[in-house]
mmCIF file of C-alpha atoms in Angstrom:
data_model
loop_
_atom_site.group_PDB
_atom_site.id
_atom_site.type_symbol
_atom_site.label_atom_id
_atom_site.label_comp_id
_atom_site.label_asym_id
_atom_site.label_seq_id
_atom_site.Cartn_x
_atom_site.Cartn_y
_atom_site.Cartn_z
ATOM 1 C CA MET A 16 -38.527 4.323 -28.008
ATOM 2 C CA ASN A 17 -39.063 3.123 -24.427
ATOM 3 C CA GLY A 18 -35.328 3.104 -23.610
ATOM 4 C CA ARG A 19 -34.375 0.890 -26.587
ATOM 5 C CA THR A 20 -31.992 1.886 -29.301
ATOM 6 C CA ARG A 21 -33.202 1.724 -32.865
ATOM 7 C CA ASN A 22 -31.172 -1.425 -33.724
ATOM 8 C CA ALA A 23 -31.700 -3.296 -30.445
ATOM 9 C CA PRO A 24 -33.518 -6.612 -30.823
ATOM 10 C CA ARG A 25 -37.029 -6.546 -29.506
ATOM 11 C CA GLY A 26 -37.715 -8.811 -26.563
ATOM 12 C CA PRO A 27 -40.949 -10.599 -25.809
ATOM 13 C CA ARG A 28 -43.857 -8.235 -25.721
ATOM 14 C CA GLU A 29 -45.629 -10.005 -22.890
ATOM 15 C CA SER A 30 -44.534 -11.811 -19.773
ATOM 16 C CA MET A 31 -46.567 -14.236 -17.737
ATOM 17 C CA ILE A 32 -46.373 -15.911 -14.344
ATOM 18 C CA ILE A 33 -48.221 -19.219 -14.130
ATOM 19 C CA ILE A 34 -49.122 -20.664 -10.738
ATOM 20 C CA GLY A 35 -49.254 -24.444 -10.805
ATOM 21 C CA ALA A 36 -47.379 -26.911 -12.990
ATOM 22 C CA GLY A 37 -50.278 -29.259 -13.602
ATOM 23 C CA LEU A 38 -51.500 -30.058 -17.082
ATOM 24 C CA GLY A 39 -53.304 -26.723 -17.393
ATOM 25 C CA GLY A 40 -50.366 -24.639 -16.164
ATOM 26 C CA LEU A 41 -47.810 -26.471 -18.281
ATOM 27 C CA SER A 42 -50.014 -26.238 -21.383
ATOM 28 C CA THR A 43 -50.568 -22.534 -20.773
ATOM 29 C CA GLY A 44 -46.828 -22.027 -20.381
ATOM 30 C CA CYS A 45 -46.093 -23.897 -23.610
ATOM 31 C CA TYR A 46 -48.636 -21.947 -25.648
ATOM 32 C CA ALA A 47 -47.535 -18.631 -24.181
ATOM 33 C CA LYS A 48 -43.900 -19.417 -24.988
ATOM 34 C CA MET A 49 -44.858 -20.543 -28.510
ATOM 35 C CA SER A 50 -46.585 -17.165 -28.910
ATOM 36 C CA GLY A 51 -43.426 -15.287 -27.944
ATOM 37 C CA ALA A 52 -44.177 -14.502 -24.312
ATOM 38 C CA MET A 53 -41.649 -14.802 -21.537
ATOM 39 C CA THR A 54 -43.031 -17.288 -19.002
ATOM 40 C CA ARG A 55 -42.327 -18.567 -15.505
ATOM 41 C CA VAL A 56 -44.193 -21.543 -14.049
ATOM 42 C CA PHE A 57 -44.259 -21.930 -10.270
ATOM 43 C CA GLU A 58 -45.187 -25.166 -8.493
ATOM 44 C CA LYS A 59 -45.281 -25.783 -4.732
ATOM 45 C CA HIS A 60 -44.857 -29.549 -5.077
ATOM 46 C CA VAL A 61 -41.421 -31.054 -5.766
ATOM 47 C CA LEU A 62 -42.627 -32.424 -9.129
ATOM 48 C CA PRO A 63 -44.588 -30.906 -11.988
ATOM 49 C CA GLY A 64 -47.638 -32.723 -13.323
ATOM 50 C CA GLY A 65 -50.429 -32.005 -10.866
ATOM 51 C CA CYS A 66 -52.996 -34.807 -11.071
ATOM 52 C CA CYS A 67 -50.591 -36.841 -13.215
ATOM 53 C CA THR A 68 -48.228 -37.510 -10.326
ATOM 54 C CA GLY A 69 -47.999 -39.990 -7.510
ATOM 55 C CA TRP A 70 -45.750 -40.277 -4.487
ATOM 56 C CA SER A 71 -44.981 -42.562 -1.576
ATOM 57 C CA ARG A 72 -44.833 -41.660 2.074
ATOM 58 C CA VAL A 73 -44.208 -43.888 5.102
ATOM 59 C CA GLY A 74 -44.633 -47.055 3.046
ATOM 60 C CA TYR A 75 -47.885 -45.970 1.368
ATOM 61 C CA LEU A 76 -48.300 -45.105 -2.297
ATOM 62 C CA PHE A 77 -50.492 -42.119 -3.050
ATOM 63 C CA TYR A 78 -51.421 -42.652 -6.650
ATOM 64 C CA TYR A 79 -53.101 -39.372 -7.438
ATOM 65 C CA CYS A 80 -52.670 -39.896 -11.175
ATOM 66 C CA ILE A 81 -55.555 -39.329 -13.474
ATOM 67 C CA GLU A 82 -57.277 -42.500 -14.547
ATOM 68 C CA TRP A 83 -58.396 -41.167 -17.903
ATOM 69 C CA LEU A 84 -57.572 -38.284 -20.196
ATOM 70 C CA ILE A 85 -60.353 -36.184 -21.616
ATOM 71 C CA GLY A 86 -59.971 -35.097 -25.185
ATOM 72 C CA THR A 87 -57.784 -37.922 -26.415
ATOM 73 C CA ALA A 88 -60.208 -38.994 -29.146
ATOM 74 C CA PRO A 89 -59.623 -37.453 -32.584
ATOM 75 C CA GLY A 90 -62.215 -34.795 -33.315
ATOM 76 C CA ASN A 91 -62.336 -33.579 -29.713
ATOM 77 C CA ASN A 92 -61.142 -29.995 -29.213
ATOM 78 C CA ALA A 93 -58.670 -31.001 -26.504
ATOM 79 C CA HIS A 94 -57.153 -33.619 -28.848
ATOM 80 C CA GLN A 95 -55.644 -30.799 -30.900
ATOM 81 C CA VAL A 96 -53.946 -29.418 -27.767
ATOM 82 C CA TRP A 97 -52.480 -32.837 -26.886
ATOM 83 C CA ARG A 98 -51.153 -33.209 -30.448
ATOM 84 C CA GLU A 99 -49.724 -29.678 -30.711
ATOM 85 C CA LEU A 100 -47.840 -30.062 -27.438
ATOM 86 C CA GLY A 101 -46.597 -33.544 -28.306
ATOM 87 C CA ALA A 102 -48.242 -35.128 -25.267
ATOM 88 C CA LEU A 103 -49.519 -38.078 -27.306
ATOM 89 C CA ASP A 104 -46.406 -38.611 -29.431
ATOM 90 C CA GLY A 105 -45.398 -42.258 -29.348
ATOM 91 C CA LYS A 106 -48.373 -43.120 -27.147
ATOM 92 C CA THR A 107 -51.202 -45.523 -27.857
ATOM 93 C CA VAL A 108 -54.638 -44.429 -26.710
ATOM 94 C CA THR A 109 -57.354 -47.024 -26.239
ATOM 95 C CA ASN A 110 -60.928 -45.808 -26.549
ATOM 96 C CA PHE A 111 -63.201 -48.273 -24.793
ATOM 97 C CA GLU A 112 -66.798 -48.689 -25.874
ATOM 98 C CA LEU A 113 -67.814 -48.761 -22.198
ATOM 99 C CA PHE A 114 -65.801 -46.555 -19.880
ATOM 100 C CA ASN A 115 -67.631 -46.918 -16.595
ATOM 101 C CA LYS A 116 -70.594 -48.903 -15.311
ATOM 102 C CA VAL A 117 -72.238 -48.655 -11.904
ATOM 103 C CA GLU A 118 -74.797 -51.177 -10.718
ATOM 104 C CA ASP A 119 -76.871 -50.834 -7.604
#
């Protein structure tokens, strides 16, 4: 019985350590937890969010935030992930006909 008594509640079957609290790490942690795994997310920065964060230092703003989100359009595979995790709840997403144009 692996050291458990017959009536003891079963704990999570899997445990996971996730390195990085960016969008990928946080999403992985959420899905693992939703699947019953015990998770720990580690981040070296003082804030979670990865490319969705910005900070200021010595009077300068480092705006490292993403300028666009892939998969926000309905029908895209990543859209389902955003919806399941609640990342788009209460948000308005604008899909532009032209996203980027470069002229030389």
